[in-house]
mmCIF file of C-alpha atoms in Angstrom:
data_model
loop_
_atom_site.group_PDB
_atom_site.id
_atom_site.type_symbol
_atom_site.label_atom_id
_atom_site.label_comp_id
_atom_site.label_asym_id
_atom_site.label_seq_id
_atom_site.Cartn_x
_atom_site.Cartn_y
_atom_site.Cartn_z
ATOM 1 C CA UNK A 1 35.899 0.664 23.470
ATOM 2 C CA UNK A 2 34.505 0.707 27.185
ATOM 3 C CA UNK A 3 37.007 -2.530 28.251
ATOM 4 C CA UNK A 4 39.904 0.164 27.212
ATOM 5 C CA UNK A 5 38.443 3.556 26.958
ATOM 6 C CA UNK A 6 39.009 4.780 23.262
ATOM 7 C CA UNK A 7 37.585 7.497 22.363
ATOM 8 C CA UNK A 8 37.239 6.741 18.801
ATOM 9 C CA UNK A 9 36.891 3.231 16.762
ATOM 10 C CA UNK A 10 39.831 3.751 14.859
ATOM 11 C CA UNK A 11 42.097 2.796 17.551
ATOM 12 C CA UNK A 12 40.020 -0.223 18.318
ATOM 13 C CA UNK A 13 40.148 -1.536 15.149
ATOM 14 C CA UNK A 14 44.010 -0.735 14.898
ATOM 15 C CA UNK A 15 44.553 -2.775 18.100
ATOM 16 C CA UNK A 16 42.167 -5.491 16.981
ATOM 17 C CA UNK A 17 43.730 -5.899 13.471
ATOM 18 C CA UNK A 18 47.364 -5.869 15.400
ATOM 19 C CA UNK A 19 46.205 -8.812 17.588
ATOM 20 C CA UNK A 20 44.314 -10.802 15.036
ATOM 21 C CA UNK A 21 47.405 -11.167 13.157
ATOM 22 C CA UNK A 22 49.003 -12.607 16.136
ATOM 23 C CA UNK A 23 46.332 -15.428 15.730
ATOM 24 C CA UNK A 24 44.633 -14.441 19.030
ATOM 25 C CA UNK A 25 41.492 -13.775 17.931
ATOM 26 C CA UNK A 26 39.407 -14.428 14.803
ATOM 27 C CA UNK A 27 36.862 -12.077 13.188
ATOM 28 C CA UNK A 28 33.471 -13.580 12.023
ATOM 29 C CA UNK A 29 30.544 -11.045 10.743
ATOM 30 C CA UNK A 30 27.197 -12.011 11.782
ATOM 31 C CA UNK A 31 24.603 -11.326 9.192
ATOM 32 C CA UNK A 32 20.505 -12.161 10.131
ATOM 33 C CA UNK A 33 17.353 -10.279 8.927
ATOM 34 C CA UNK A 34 17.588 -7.758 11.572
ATOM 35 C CA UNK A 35 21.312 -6.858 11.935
ATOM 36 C CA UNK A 36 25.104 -7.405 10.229
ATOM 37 C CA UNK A 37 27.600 -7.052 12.687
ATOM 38 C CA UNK A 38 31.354 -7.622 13.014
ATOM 39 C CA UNK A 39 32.444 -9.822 16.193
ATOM 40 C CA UNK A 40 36.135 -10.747 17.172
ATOM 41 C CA UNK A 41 36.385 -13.859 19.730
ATOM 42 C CA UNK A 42 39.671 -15.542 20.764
ATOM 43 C CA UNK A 43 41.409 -18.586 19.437
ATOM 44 C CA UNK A 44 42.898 -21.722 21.614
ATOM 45 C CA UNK A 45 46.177 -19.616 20.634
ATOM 46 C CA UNK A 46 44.455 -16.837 22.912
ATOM 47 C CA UNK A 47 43.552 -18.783 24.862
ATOM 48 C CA UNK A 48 46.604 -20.373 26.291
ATOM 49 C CA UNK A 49 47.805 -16.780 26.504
ATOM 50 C CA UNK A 50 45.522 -16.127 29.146
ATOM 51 C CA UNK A 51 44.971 -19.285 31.155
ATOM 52 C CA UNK A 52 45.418 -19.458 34.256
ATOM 53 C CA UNK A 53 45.431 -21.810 37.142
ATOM 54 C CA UNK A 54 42.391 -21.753 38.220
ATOM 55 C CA UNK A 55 41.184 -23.246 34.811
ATOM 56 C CA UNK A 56 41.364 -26.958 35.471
ATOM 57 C CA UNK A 57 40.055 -27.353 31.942
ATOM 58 C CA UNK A 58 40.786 -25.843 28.566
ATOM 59 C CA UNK A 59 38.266 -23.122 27.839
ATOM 60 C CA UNK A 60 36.136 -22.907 24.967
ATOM 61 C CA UNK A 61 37.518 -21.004 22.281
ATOM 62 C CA UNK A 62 34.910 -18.524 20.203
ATOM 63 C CA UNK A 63 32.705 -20.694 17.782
ATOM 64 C CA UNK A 64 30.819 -18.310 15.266
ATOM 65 C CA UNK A 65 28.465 -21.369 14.298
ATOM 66 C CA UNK A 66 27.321 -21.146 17.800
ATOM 67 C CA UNK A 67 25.842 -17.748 17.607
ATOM 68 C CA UNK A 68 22.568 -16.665 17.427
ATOM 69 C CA UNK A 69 21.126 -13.059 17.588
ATOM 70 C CA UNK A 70 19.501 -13.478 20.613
ATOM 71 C CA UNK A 71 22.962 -15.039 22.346
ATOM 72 C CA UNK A 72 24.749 -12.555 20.871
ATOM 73 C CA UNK A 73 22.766 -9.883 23.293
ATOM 74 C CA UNK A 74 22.821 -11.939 25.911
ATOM 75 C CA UNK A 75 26.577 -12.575 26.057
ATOM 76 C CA UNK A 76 27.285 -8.609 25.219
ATOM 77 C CA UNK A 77 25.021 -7.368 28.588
ATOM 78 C CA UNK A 78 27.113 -10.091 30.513
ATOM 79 C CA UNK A 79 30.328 -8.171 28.872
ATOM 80 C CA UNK A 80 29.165 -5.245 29.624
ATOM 81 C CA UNK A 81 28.074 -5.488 32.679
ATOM 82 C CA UNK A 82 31.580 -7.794 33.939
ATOM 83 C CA UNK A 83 33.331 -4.382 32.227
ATOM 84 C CA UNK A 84 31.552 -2.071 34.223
ATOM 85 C CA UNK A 85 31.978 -3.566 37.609
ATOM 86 C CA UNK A 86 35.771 -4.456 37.094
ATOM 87 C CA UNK A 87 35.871 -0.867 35.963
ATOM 88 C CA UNK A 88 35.017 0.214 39.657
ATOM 89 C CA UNK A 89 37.176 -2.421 41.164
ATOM 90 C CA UNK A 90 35.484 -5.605 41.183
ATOM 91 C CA UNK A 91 37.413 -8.996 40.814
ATOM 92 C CA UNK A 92 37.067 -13.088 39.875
ATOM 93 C CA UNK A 93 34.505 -13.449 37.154
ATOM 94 C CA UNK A 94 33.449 -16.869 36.967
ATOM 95 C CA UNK A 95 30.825 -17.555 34.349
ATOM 96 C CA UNK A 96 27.757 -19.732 35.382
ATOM 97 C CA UNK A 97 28.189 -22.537 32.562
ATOM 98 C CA UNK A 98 32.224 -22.741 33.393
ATOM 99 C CA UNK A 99 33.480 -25.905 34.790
ATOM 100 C CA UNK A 100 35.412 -23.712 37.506
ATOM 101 C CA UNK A 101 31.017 -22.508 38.731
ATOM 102 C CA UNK A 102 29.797 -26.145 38.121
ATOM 103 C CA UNK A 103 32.332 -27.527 40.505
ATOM 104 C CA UNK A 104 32.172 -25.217 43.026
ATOM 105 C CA UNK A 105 28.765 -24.459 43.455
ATOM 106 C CA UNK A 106 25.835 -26.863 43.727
ATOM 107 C CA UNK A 107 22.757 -24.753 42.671
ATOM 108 C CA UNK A 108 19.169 -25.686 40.777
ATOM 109 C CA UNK A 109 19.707 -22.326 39.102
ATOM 110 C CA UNK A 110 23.270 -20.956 37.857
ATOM 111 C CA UNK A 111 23.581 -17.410 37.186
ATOM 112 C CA UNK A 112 25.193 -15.848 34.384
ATOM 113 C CA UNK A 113 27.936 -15.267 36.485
ATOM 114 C CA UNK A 114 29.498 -14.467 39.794
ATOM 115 C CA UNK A 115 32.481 -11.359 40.571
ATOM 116 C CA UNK A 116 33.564 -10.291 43.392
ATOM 117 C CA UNK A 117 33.532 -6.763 44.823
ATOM 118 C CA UNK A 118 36.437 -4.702 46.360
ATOM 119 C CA UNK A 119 34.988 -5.544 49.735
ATOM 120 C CA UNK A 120 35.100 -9.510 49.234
ATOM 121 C CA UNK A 121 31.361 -9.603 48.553
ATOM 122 C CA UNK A 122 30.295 -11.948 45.980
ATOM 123 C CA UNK A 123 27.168 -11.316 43.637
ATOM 124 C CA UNK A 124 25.601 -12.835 41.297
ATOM 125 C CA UNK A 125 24.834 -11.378 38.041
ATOM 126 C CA UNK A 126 21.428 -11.627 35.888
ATOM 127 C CA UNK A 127 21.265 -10.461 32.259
ATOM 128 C CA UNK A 128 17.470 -10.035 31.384
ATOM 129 C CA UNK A 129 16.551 -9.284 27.537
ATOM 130 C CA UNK A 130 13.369 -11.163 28.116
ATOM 131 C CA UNK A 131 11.329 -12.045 30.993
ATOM 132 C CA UNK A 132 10.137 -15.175 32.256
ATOM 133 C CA UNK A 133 7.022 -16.630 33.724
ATOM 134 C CA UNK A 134 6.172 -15.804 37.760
ATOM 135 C CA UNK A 135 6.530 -19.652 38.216
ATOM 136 C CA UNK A 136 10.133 -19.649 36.788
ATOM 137 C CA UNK A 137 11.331 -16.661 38.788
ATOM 138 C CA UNK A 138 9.896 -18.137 41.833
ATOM 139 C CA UNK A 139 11.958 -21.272 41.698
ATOM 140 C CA UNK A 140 14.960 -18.870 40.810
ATOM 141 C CA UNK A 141 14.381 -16.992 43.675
ATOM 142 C CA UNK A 142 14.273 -19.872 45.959
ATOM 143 C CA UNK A 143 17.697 -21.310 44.704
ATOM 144 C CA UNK A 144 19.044 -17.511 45.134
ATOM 145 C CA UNK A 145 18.272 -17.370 48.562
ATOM 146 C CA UNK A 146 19.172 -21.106 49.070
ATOM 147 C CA UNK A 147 22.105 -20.038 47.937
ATOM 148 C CA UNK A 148 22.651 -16.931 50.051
ATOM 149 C CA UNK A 149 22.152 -18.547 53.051
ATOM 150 C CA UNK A 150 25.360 -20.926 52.347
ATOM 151 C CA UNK A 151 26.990 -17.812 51.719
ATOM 152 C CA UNK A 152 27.619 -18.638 48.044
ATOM 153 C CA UNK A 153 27.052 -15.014 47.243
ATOM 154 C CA UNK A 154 25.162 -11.763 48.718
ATOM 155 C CA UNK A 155 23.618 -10.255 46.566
ATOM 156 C CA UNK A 156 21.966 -10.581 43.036
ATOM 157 C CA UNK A 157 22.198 -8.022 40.212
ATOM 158 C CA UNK A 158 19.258 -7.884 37.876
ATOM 159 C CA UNK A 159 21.137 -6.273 34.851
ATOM 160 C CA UNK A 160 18.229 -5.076 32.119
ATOM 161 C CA UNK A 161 18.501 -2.948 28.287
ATOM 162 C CA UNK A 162 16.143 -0.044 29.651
ATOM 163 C CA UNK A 163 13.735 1.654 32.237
ATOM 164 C CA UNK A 164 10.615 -0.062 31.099
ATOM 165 C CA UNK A 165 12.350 -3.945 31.219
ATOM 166 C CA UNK A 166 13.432 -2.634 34.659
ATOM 167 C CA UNK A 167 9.822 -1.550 35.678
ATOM 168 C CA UNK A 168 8.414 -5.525 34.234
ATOM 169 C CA UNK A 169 10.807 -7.015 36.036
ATOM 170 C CA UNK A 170 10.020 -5.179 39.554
ATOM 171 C CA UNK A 171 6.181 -5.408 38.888
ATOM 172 C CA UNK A 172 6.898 -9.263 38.822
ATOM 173 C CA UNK A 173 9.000 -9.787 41.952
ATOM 174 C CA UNK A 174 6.463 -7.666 43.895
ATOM 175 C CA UNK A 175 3.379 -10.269 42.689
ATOM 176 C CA UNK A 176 5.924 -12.840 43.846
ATOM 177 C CA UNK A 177 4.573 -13.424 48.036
ATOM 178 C CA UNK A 178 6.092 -16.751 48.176
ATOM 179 C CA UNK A 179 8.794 -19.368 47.079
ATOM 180 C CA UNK A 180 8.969 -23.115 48.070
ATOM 181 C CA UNK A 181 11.705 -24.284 49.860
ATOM 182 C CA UNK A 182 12.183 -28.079 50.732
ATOM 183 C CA UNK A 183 8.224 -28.351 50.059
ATOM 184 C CA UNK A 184 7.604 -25.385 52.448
ATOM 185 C CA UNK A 185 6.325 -22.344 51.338
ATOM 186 C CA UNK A 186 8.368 -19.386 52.588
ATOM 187 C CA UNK A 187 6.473 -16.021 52.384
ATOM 188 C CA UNK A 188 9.441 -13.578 51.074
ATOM 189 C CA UNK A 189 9.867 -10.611 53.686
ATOM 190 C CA UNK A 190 12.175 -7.239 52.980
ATOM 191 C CA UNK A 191 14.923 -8.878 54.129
ATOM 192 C CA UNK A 192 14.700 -11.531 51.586
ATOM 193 C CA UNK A 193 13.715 -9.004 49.074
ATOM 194 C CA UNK A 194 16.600 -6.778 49.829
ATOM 195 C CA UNK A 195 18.973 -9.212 48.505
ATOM 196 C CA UNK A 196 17.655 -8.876 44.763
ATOM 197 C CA UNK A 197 18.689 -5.140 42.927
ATOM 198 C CA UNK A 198 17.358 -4.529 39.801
ATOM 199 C CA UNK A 199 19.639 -2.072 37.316
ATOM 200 C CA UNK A 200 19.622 -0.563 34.319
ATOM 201 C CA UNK A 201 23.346 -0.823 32.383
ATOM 202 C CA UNK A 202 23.289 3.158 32.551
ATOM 203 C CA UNK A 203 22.694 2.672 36.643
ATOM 204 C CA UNK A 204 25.037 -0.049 37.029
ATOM 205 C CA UNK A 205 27.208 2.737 35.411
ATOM 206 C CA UNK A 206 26.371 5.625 38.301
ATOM 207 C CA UNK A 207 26.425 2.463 41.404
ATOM 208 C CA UNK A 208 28.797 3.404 44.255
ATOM 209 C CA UNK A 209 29.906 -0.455 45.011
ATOM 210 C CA UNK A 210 30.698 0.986 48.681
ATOM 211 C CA UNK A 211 27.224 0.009 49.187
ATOM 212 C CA UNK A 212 27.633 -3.302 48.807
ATOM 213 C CA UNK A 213 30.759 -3.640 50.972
#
């Protein structure tokens, strides 16, 4: 509903039905212990529709025996969030496990994903359910910045479910003083700290991209 702004499910689920029968998606419904919930994902029929030539490979088609609850989340806040920022103009999603990232970019860390904003500035987006350790965000730091400085992308998004994830998640990068670079440690100033914004979904929602240009 937020990719093409109904206002109620019932067109959704008209336009969904109309395009499964095309064979361009499959429905699967994902039942666990905590949750039983319908998902749609696209076929290699779909897929073909909507290749393009930047795709030097065949992309994967959806695989329901692939998905776990906790994926599940994870790839919805990296929907949501790619919906939200193409919403306000924002271009070029390249996932971080795609062949079209691995070839281009030669990183110790991939993102979720890269887009591009109206301006031409390329981010990198981070989908947090749960946190890590202060040793693993200091390594991701480093290859952020690493990064950064080959002008891979700008900026990184920390996308998280609520306020009090957000609040962890700063807490953590403040205890974080340094990162090692090539067996150096660098002690992180504002600049370096600048580059890493930490949202909410609902503030990602209210962000003027302008900012960012």
């Amino acid at each position: 509903m937020l990719l093409f702004g109904f206002r109620d499910h019932k067109s959704l689920y008209s336009l969904l039905s109309k395009v499964e029968g095309m064979g361009l998606i499959h429905k699967h419904i994902l039942i666990s212990r905590t949750m039983k919930i319908s998902l749609w994902g696209i076929t290699s029929d779909g897929l073909a529709v909507v290749l393009t030539p930047d795709d030097a490979l065949f992309p994967a088609r959806f695989e329901p025996s692939k998905i776990t609850g906790w994926t599940l989340e994870h790839h919805l806040d990296n929907q949501a969030a790619r919906i939200i920022l193409e919403q306000k103009g924002a271009s070029g999603w390249i996932n971080g496990d795609r062949t079209t990232f691995l070839s281009r970019y030669q990183t110790s860390h991939r993102p979720d994903g890269l887009i591009t904003l109206p301006g031409g500035t390329v981010i990198a987006i981070e989908t947090e359910r749960r946190l890590k350790t202060k040793a693993r965000y200091q390594s991701i730091i480093a290859s952020h910045l690493l990064a950064r400085t080959r002008k891979d992308w700008i900026y990184i998004f920390y996308i998280v479910p609520d306020p009090q994830k957000k609040r962890g998640l700063e807490r953590l990068f403040d205890s974080i003083r340094h990162v090692i670079i090539n067996h150096q440690h660098i002690q992180l100033e504002a600049r370096h700290r600048n580059v890493f914004r930490i949202y909410t979904l609902a503030d990602l929602e209210q962000l003027e991209l302008k900012h960012y240009c």
